[in-house]
Amino acid sequence: MAVKVISPGLSTTVQDLGRHGYYHLGIPMGGGMDMFALRCANLLVGNDEGAAALEAVYMGPELEFTSDGYIAVTGADMPFRIDGEFQESWVCCAVRAGQRLSFDYLKSGARAYIAVSGGIDVPVVLGSRSTYALGRMGGFEGRALMEDDVIPVLSGNGKSVKAGRNLPPGYRREQPATTELRVISGMYMHRITDESRTNFFSDVWKVSTEADRIGYRFMGGEKFSFLERKQPFGAGSDPSNIVDSCYPYGSIQIPGGAEPIILHRDAVSGGGFAVIGTVISADMDLIGQLQPNMESRFVEVSMEQALAAREDRQQLLDRARQHLS
């Protein structure tokens, strides 16, 4: 089976669970921005959770299938049709050779995941099929899809698949109007004043238009103030500069003290900006579904609370697996 791209949408890339073990070399983990949605899309069509699927941002592609199979669309609420007939998301849908998948306007969320039975068949690069566009690595020729691309698909893996199997709302995570992002304070939180720390956690922030796979910038809160210091040797002159250090996944920078930036799946692994905190792993999927101008708040939590949230997230995934088994 193969999938022909009639129209690529705004930005559609091949993503899986990412490439791990190369971050120290400057190669980010990549993978789906909303891992839960990607995993569930694969489960719905009988794939392994880590199979490669398509991640569509803000606007979906139009695709034509060359043979019979199954698809599932999860993640953002982006209504879609097969040959002009509306279909339900979070449901396994049968497709026949020659049929076309198309999308209407986005209603909520930011990223939809399109899984095809068998999984997208592009070369494995450093253990992953994920697209790292900044490095021209992985995915389909290291880039977002384009018109007339023909995407190969692996044959089904033999698991029983039935059209209509679905994952009801109770097995998913809803996106609230104002998203709370839980944060563990970082090693450079001491660089800002107590007032700035209070404002950071009490202000309502909005996602700026600078929001992509590399990072999300937030605006609308009070500007940060820094404590006086003697400029360290090797650090930049801006108060937010430090001697180069590693950046954890989900780290929060404040270049110039103006607006926080959360580093996401395709971010660099180090640099010279102070990290004042890190968004906990359980909440990183939420960021991937934020649109520009959506409101968010940062909530400080302990390591124990972060681990408990990770366990809750795992239990939600386990429930989805059991429901679809």
XYZ file of C-alpha atoms in Angstrom:
325
model
C 0.000 0.000 0.000
C 1.049 3.593 -0.539
C -0.419 6.997 0.140
C -0.307 9.733 -2.495
C -0.218 13.322 -1.310
C -2.770 15.414 -3.210
C -2.304 18.411 -0.924
C 0.176 18.452 1.990
C -1.671 20.776 4.353
C 0.246 23.416 6.274
C 2.950 21.127 7.661
C 2.575 17.344 7.656
C 5.496 15.159 8.695
C 6.205 11.524 9.471
C 6.640 10.971 13.220
C 6.986 8.041 15.583
C 8.116 7.827 19.223
C 11.416 9.518 18.411
C 15.114 8.719 18.331
C 16.733 8.367 21.709
C 20.340 8.194 22.824
C 21.815 10.966 20.678
C 20.858 14.081 22.616
C 24.412 14.464 23.938
C 25.521 14.734 20.314
C 23.076 17.549 19.619
C 20.486 15.382 17.879
C 17.081 15.878 19.530
C 14.694 13.045 20.304
C 12.027 14.248 17.873
C 8.838 12.208 17.570
C 5.207 13.160 17.964
C 4.428 16.350 19.874
C 1.382 14.586 21.358
C 2.651 11.094 22.114
C -0.615 9.890 23.607
C -2.590 10.761 20.473
C 0.049 9.162 18.238
C 0.098 5.950 20.277
C -3.701 5.711 20.277
C -3.948 6.286 16.518
C -1.636 3.321 15.990
C -3.496 1.124 18.469
C -6.799 1.842 16.727
C -5.540 0.428 13.408
C -3.716 -2.538 14.945
C -0.183 -1.155 14.665
C 2.536 -1.251 17.263
C 2.350 1.943 19.317
C 5.680 3.112 17.961
C 4.795 2.771 14.282
C 5.373 5.833 12.117
C 2.288 7.968 11.455
C 1.587 11.427 10.033
C 1.472 14.546 12.192
C -0.579 17.373 10.638
C -0.333 20.882 12.110
C -3.320 23.290 12.052
C -4.485 22.143 8.610
C -4.785 18.566 7.401
C -3.539 17.097 4.127
C -5.530 15.519 1.317
C -4.391 11.953 0.704
C -5.292 9.205 -1.764
C -4.914 5.506 -0.903
C -3.642 3.030 -3.464
C -5.074 -0.090 -1.792
C -7.539 -1.146 0.906
C -6.641 -0.655 4.548
C -7.558 1.131 7.758
C -6.856 4.590 9.135
C -7.461 6.457 12.383
C -7.259 10.181 13.123
C -6.631 11.337 16.693
C -5.357 14.415 18.502
C -6.733 17.803 17.458
C -10.408 18.180 16.590
C -9.895 18.466 12.842
C -13.007 17.059 11.134
C -12.210 14.788 8.210
C -13.948 13.069 5.318
C -13.391 9.978 3.220
C -14.613 10.650 -0.313
C -16.592 13.590 0.991
C -18.364 11.751 3.821
C -17.655 12.853 7.384
C -15.998 10.308 9.663
C -15.440 10.206 13.417
C -12.039 10.792 14.949
C -10.556 8.376 17.486
C -12.240 5.592 15.452
C -10.805 2.938 13.125
C -12.071 3.644 9.594
C -11.845 1.370 6.552
C -10.511 2.858 3.314
C -10.528 1.399 -0.173
C -8.121 1.826 -3.044
C -8.709 5.132 -4.813
C -10.507 6.799 -1.900
C -9.395 10.191 -0.630
C -8.989 11.539 2.880
C -9.531 15.271 3.336
C -9.900 17.634 6.292
C -12.146 20.553 7.202
C -11.093 23.537 9.306
C -9.508 22.964 12.698
C -11.929 23.308 15.624
C -9.625 22.803 18.606
C -6.131 21.591 19.379
C -3.217 21.987 17.011
C -1.952 18.599 15.798
C -3.825 15.657 14.317
C -2.303 12.197 13.930
C -3.104 9.970 10.977
C -2.198 6.305 11.412
C -2.431 3.846 8.521
C -2.616 0.098 9.108
C 0.898 -1.287 8.791
C 2.604 2.037 9.518
C 4.423 4.535 7.303
C 7.445 2.916 5.647
C 10.314 5.387 5.429
C 13.978 4.622 6.212
C 14.960 4.180 9.848
C 17.617 6.755 10.753
C 19.351 6.353 14.115
C 16.567 4.095 15.325
C 13.613 6.225 14.262
C 11.500 7.172 11.245
C 10.693 10.591 12.727
C 11.264 13.720 10.666
C 13.844 16.162 12.004
C 13.377 18.897 9.423
C 15.949 21.277 10.922
C 18.628 18.640 10.376
C 17.110 17.232 7.147
C 17.011 13.844 8.828
C 14.517 10.979 8.890
C 10.917 11.037 7.732
C 10.214 11.414 4.019
C 13.449 12.821 2.581
C 14.022 14.743 5.808
C 11.213 17.235 5.182
C 7.512 17.951 5.436
C 5.316 16.291 2.818
C 4.780 17.952 -0.533
C 2.240 17.635 -3.329
C 2.631 14.433 -5.393
C 4.771 12.651 -2.801
C 4.019 8.936 -2.652
C 4.454 7.598 0.876
C 5.041 3.837 1.176
C 3.152 1.913 3.849
C 4.165 -1.377 5.437
C 1.850 -4.344 5.096
C -0.429 -5.087 8.061
C 1.180 -6.915 10.970
C -1.527 -9.556 11.227
C -3.341 -8.124 14.219
C -7.114 -8.253 14.084
C -8.478 -4.909 12.971
C -12.138 -4.008 12.736
C -13.673 -0.800 11.419
C -15.611 1.038 14.086
C -13.409 0.246 17.076
C -13.047 3.475 18.974
C -11.604 5.211 21.993
C -14.392 7.101 23.820
C -13.801 10.525 25.435
C -13.377 9.000 28.907
C -10.181 7.333 27.720
C -8.609 10.541 26.444
C -7.200 13.684 28.021
C -9.270 16.809 27.442
C -7.677 20.170 26.621
C -9.023 22.860 29.001
C -9.662 26.461 27.966
C -6.758 27.569 30.166
C -4.024 24.956 30.268
C -2.089 24.430 33.476
C 1.502 23.405 32.844
C 3.191 21.930 35.884
C 6.790 22.967 36.411
C 9.732 21.841 38.526
C 11.945 24.822 39.343
C 15.325 24.764 37.636
C 18.868 25.369 38.748
C 18.827 28.988 37.533
C 15.567 30.055 39.156
C 17.745 31.843 41.711
C 18.815 34.304 39.000
C 15.440 36.079 38.990
C 13.943 38.149 41.816
C 11.329 36.776 44.198
C 8.781 39.125 42.633
C 9.491 37.760 39.154
C 9.203 34.213 40.429
C 5.808 35.030 41.970
C 4.635 36.719 38.761
C 5.766 33.792 36.625
C 3.493 31.407 38.511
C 0.582 33.814 39.016
C 0.353 35.476 35.582
C -1.813 34.169 32.746
C 0.331 33.652 29.658
C -0.668 33.334 26.021
C 0.988 31.259 23.327
C 2.686 33.499 20.782
C 2.825 32.862 17.056
C 6.321 31.434 17.592
C 5.127 27.935 18.437
C 6.513 24.917 16.629
C 8.311 21.609 17.105
C 11.419 23.395 18.393
C 9.740 25.463 21.085
C 6.743 27.438 22.274
C 7.074 31.108 23.237
C 4.617 32.582 25.761
C 3.665 36.249 26.072
C 1.507 38.538 28.174
C 3.081 38.171 31.604
C 5.288 40.585 33.507
C 8.860 40.970 32.318
C 11.425 39.191 34.479
C 13.877 41.037 36.691
C 17.279 39.567 37.470
C 19.473 39.823 40.525
C 22.681 41.766 40.145
C 25.757 39.671 39.353
C 29.281 39.831 38.095
C 29.286 38.559 34.522
C 30.820 35.042 34.541
C 33.737 34.360 32.224
C 32.364 32.759 29.070
C 28.786 33.986 29.578
C 27.006 36.604 27.498
C 26.355 40.081 28.868
C 22.573 39.731 29.014
C 21.370 38.864 32.549
C 19.672 35.753 31.148
C 22.968 34.432 29.749
C 24.986 31.725 31.441
C 28.059 29.720 30.593
C 26.770 27.135 28.110
C 24.811 24.335 29.756
C 22.627 21.381 28.807
C 18.919 21.893 28.126
C 16.512 19.224 29.358
C 13.438 18.362 27.288
C 10.702 20.746 28.411
C 13.120 23.341 29.771
C 11.962 26.945 30.156
C 14.249 29.768 29.034
C 13.706 33.512 29.363
C 15.968 35.208 26.775
C 16.337 38.848 27.692
C 13.897 38.287 30.545
C 11.008 39.034 28.214
C 9.013 35.886 27.388
C 9.373 32.256 28.479
C 10.188 29.669 25.819
C 9.514 25.964 26.394
C 11.807 23.714 24.375
C 10.024 20.781 22.738
C 10.772 17.701 20.616
C 13.145 19.227 18.027
C 14.986 21.689 20.280
C 18.735 22.034 20.616
C 20.374 20.229 23.524
C 22.376 23.066 25.051
C 23.236 26.733 24.976
C 23.803 29.910 26.932
C 20.397 30.810 28.361
C 19.374 30.243 31.962
C 16.760 27.507 32.496
C 14.423 28.562 35.290
C 12.366 25.373 35.282
C 11.195 22.338 33.362
C 7.656 21.377 32.370
C 6.972 17.887 33.683
C 6.826 15.047 31.154
C 3.129 14.373 31.867
C 2.191 17.813 30.497
C 4.349 18.026 27.382
C 1.614 16.515 25.174
C -0.670 19.386 26.207
C 1.767 21.917 24.777
C 1.697 20.168 21.421
C -2.043 20.895 21.188
C -1.845 24.601 22.061
C -2.711 27.180 19.412
C -1.386 30.770 19.308
C -3.203 33.072 21.778
C -4.432 30.184 23.940
C -4.071 30.876 27.655
C -1.806 28.935 29.979
C -0.606 29.113 33.562
C 2.490 27.669 35.134
C 2.072 25.714 38.370
C 5.036 24.812 40.541
C 5.176 21.188 41.705
C 7.595 18.957 43.570
C 9.459 15.981 42.155
C 7.073 13.693 44.036
C 4.079 15.378 42.423
C 5.724 15.151 39.007
C 6.310 11.413 39.430
C 2.693 10.938 40.552
C 1.497 12.834 37.456
C 3.652 10.619 35.262
C 2.069 7.553 36.859
C -1.428 8.972 36.253
C -0.497 9.557 32.628
C 0.744 5.992 32.321
C -2.476 4.658 33.807
C -4.525 6.606 31.231
C -2.480 5.014 28.459
C -2.859 1.580 30.053
C -6.641 2.036 30.133
C -6.628 2.945 26.441
C -4.532 -0.138 25.648
C -6.871 -2.394 27.589
C -9.931 -0.897 25.920
C -8.468 -1.521 22.464
C -6.916 -4.927 23.173
